[in-house]
PDB file of C-alpha atoms in Angstrom:
ATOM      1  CA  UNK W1406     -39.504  62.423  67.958  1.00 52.00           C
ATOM      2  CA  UNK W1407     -41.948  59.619  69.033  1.00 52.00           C
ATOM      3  CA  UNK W1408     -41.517  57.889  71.785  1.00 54.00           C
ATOM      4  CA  UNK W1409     -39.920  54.022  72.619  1.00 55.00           C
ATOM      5  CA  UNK W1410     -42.290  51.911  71.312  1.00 54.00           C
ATOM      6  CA  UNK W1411     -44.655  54.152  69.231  1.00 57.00           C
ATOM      7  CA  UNK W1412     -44.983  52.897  65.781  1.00 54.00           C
ATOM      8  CA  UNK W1413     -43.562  56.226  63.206  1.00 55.00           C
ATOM      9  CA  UNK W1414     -45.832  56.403  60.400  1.00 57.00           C
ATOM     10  CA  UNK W1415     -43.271  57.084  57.888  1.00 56.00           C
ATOM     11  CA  UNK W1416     -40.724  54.658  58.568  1.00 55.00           C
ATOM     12  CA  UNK W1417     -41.626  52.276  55.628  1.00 63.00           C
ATOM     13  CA  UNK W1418     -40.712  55.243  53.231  1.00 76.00           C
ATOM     14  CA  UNK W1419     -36.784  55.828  54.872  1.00 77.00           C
ATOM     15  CA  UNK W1420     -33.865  55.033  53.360  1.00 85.00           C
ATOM     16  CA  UNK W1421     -31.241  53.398  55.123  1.00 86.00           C
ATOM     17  CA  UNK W1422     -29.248  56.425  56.055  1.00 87.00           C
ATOM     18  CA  UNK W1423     -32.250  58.239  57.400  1.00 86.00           C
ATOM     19  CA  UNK W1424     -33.242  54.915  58.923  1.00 88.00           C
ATOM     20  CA  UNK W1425     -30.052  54.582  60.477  1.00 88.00           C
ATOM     21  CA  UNK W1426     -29.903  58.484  61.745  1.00 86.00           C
ATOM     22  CA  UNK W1427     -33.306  57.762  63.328  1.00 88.00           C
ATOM     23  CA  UNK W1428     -31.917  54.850  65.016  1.00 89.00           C
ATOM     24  CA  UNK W1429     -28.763  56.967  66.682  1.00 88.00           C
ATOM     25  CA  UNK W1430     -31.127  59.180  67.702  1.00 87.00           C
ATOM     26  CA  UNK W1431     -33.264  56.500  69.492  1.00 89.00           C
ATOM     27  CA  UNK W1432     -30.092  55.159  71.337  1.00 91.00           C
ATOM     28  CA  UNK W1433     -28.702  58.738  71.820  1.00 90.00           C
ATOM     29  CA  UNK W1434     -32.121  59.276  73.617  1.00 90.00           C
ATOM     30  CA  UNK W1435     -32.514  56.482  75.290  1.00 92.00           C
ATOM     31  CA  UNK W1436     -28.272  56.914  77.275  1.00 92.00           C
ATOM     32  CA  UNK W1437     -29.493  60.441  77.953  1.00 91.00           C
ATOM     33  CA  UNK W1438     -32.256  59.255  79.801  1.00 92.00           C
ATOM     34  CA  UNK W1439     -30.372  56.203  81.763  1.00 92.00           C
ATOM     35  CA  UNK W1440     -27.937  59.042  82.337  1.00 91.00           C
ATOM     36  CA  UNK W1441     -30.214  61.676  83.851  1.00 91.00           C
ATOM     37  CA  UNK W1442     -32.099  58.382  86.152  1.00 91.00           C
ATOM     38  CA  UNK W1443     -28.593  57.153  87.501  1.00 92.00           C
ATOM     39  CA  UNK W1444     -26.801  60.442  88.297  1.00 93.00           C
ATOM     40  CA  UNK W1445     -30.305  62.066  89.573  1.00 91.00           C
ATOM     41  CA  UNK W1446     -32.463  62.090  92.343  1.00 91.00           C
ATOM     42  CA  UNK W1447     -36.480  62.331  91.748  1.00 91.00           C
ATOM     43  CA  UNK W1448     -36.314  65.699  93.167  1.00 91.00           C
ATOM     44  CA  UNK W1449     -33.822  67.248  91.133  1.00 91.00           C
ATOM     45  CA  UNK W1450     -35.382  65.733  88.168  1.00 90.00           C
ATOM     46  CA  UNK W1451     -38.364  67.145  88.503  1.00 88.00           C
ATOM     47  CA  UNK W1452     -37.107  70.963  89.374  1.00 89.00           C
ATOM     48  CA  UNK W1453     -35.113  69.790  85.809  1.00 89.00           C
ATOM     49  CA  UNK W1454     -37.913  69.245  84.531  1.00 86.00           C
ATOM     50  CA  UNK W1455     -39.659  72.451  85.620  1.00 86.00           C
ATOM     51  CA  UNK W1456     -36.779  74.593  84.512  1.00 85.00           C
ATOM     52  CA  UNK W1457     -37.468  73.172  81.295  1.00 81.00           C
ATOM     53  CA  UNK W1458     -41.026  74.115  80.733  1.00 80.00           C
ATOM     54  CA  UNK W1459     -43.207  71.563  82.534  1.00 81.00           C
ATOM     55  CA  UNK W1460     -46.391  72.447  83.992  1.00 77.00           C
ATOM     56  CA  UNK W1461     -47.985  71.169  86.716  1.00 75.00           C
ATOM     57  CA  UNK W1462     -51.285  70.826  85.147  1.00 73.00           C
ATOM     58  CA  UNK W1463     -51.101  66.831  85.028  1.00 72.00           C
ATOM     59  CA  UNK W1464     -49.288  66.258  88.622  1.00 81.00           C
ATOM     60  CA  UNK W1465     -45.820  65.161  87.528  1.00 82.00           C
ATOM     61  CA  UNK W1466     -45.059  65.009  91.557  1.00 86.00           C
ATOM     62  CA  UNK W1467     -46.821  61.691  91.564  1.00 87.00           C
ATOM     63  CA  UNK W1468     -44.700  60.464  88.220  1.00 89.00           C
ATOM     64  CA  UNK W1469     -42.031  57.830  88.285  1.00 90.00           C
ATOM     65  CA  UNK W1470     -38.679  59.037  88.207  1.00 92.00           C
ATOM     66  CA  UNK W1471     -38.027  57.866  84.737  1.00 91.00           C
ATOM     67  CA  UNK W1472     -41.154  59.294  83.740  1.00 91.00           C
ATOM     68  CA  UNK W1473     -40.006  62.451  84.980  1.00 90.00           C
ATOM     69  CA  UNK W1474     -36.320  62.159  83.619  1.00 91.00           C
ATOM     70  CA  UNK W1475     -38.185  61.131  80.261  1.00 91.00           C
ATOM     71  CA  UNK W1476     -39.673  64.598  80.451  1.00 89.00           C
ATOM     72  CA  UNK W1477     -36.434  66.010  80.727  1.00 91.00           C
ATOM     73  CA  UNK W1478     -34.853  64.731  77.786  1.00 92.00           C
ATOM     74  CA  UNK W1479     -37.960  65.725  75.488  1.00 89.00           C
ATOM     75  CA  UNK W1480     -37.644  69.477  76.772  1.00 88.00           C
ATOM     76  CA  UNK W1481     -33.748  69.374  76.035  1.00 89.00           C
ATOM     77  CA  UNK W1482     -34.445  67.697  72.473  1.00 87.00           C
ATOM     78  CA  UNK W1483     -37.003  70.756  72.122  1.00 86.00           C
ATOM     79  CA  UNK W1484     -34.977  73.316  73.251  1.00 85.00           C
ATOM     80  CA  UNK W1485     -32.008  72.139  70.840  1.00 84.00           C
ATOM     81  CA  UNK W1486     -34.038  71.868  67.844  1.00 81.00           C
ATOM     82  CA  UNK W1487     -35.023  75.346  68.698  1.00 82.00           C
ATOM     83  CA  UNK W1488     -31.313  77.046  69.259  1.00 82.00           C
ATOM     84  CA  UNK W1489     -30.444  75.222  66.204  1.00 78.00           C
ATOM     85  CA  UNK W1490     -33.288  76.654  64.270  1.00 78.00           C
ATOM     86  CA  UNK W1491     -32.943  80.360  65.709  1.00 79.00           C
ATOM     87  CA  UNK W1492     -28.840  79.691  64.854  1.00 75.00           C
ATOM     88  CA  UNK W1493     -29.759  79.915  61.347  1.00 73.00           C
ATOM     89  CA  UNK W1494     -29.732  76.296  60.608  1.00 65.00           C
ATOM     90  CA  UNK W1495     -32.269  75.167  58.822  1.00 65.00           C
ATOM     91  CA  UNK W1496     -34.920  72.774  60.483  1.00 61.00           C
ATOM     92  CA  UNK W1497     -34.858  69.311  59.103  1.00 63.00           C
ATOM     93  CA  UNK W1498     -37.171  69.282  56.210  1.00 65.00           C
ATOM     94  CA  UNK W1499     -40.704  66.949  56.497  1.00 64.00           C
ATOM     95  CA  UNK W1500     -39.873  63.624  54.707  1.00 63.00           C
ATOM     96  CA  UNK W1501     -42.387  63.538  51.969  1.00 64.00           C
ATOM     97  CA  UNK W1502     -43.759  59.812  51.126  1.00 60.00           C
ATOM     98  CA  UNK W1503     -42.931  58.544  47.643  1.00 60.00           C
ATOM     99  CA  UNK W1504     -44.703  59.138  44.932  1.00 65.00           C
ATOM    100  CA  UNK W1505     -46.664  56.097  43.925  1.00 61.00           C
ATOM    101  CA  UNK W1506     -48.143  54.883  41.164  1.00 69.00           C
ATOM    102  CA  UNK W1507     -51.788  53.162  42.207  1.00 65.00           C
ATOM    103  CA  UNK W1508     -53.256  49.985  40.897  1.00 64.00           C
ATOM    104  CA  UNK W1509     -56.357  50.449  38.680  1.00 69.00           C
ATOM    105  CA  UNK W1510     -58.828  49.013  41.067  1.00 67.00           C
ATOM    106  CA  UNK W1511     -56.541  50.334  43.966  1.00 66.00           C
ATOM    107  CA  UNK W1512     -58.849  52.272  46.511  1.00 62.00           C
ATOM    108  CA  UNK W1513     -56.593  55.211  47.683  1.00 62.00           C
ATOM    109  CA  UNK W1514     -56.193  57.173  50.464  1.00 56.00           C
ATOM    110  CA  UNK W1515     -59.486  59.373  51.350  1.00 52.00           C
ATOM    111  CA  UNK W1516     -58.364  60.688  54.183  1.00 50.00           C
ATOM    112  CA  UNK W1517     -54.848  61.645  55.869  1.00 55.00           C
ATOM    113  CA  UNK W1518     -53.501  58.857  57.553  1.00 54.00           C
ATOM    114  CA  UNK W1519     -55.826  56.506  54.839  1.00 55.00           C
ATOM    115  CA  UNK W1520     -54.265  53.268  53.113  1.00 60.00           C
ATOM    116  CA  UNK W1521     -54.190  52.419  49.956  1.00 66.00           C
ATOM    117  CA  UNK W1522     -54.779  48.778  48.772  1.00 70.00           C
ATOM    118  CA  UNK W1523     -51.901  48.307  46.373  1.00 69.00           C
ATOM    119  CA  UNK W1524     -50.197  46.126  48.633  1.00 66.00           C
ATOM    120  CA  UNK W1525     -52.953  43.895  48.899  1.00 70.00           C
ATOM    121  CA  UNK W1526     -53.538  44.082  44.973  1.00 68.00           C
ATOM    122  CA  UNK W1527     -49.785  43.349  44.930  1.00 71.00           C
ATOM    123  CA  UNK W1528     -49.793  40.106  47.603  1.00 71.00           C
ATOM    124  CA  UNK W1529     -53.030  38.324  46.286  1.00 74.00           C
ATOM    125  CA  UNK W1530     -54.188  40.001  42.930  1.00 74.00           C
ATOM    126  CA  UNK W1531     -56.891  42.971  42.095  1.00 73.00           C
ATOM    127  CA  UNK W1532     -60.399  42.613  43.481  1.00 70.00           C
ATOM    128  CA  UNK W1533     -62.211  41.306  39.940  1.00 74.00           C
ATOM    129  CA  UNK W1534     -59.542  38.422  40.299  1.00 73.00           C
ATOM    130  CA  UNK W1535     -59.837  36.962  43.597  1.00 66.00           C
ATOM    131  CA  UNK W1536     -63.241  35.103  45.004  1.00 67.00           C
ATOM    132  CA  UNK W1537     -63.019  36.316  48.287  1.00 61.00           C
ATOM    133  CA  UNK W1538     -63.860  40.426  47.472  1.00 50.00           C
TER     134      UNK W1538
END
């Protein structure tokens, strides 16, 4: 799950249900961490946080406490997604983009993470059209 304010790749290719799922997550996340800051003192956060897997490679003494509480949600998403998994449900299968059909002069994707320029072909016309190419 990324974190507030990191852009998710694949969010121009959800519907609205998974849109909205993604969303209630979000918020779900986001109480769960207000919870763990107002009902929890730095201290017991981070012991939390070390009962949940966190190492002390990267100092997390000197973190703020919502830094440290943010840990602390990520490790129980983690450990949830894996009880649910080793319960026999199945994990939530990758959303694959659309398929989509390219514009002739459309210069696809050559590498992962790539863009293609069918929007742009879309918006002002194919290259051999415009002046400006």
């Amino acid at each position: 799950m990324p974190k507030q304010g990191q852009h998710v790749p694949h969010a121009d290719t959800l519907t609205d249900e998974e849109r909205e799922a993604e969303a209630a997550r979000g918020r779900a996340r986001m109480q769960r961490l207000a919870a763990l800051t107002r009902k929890h003192t730095k201290a017991e956060l981070l012991r939390m946080a070390y009962a949940g897997g966190l190492v002390n490679h990267n100092s997390p003494e000197k973190w703020r406490k919502d830094e440290i509480a943010s840990a602390v949600v990520d490790n129980e998403l983690r450990l949830r997604a894996a009880a649910r998994s080793e319960a026999g449900q199945p994990p939530a299968p990758p959303k694959q983009p659309p398929v989509r059909h390219h514009h002739d002069e459309c210069d696809t994707a050559l590498y992962e993470g790539g863009t293609c320029t069918c929007d742009l072909i879309e918006q002002y016309g194919p290259p051999s059209d415009r002046d400006d190419y």
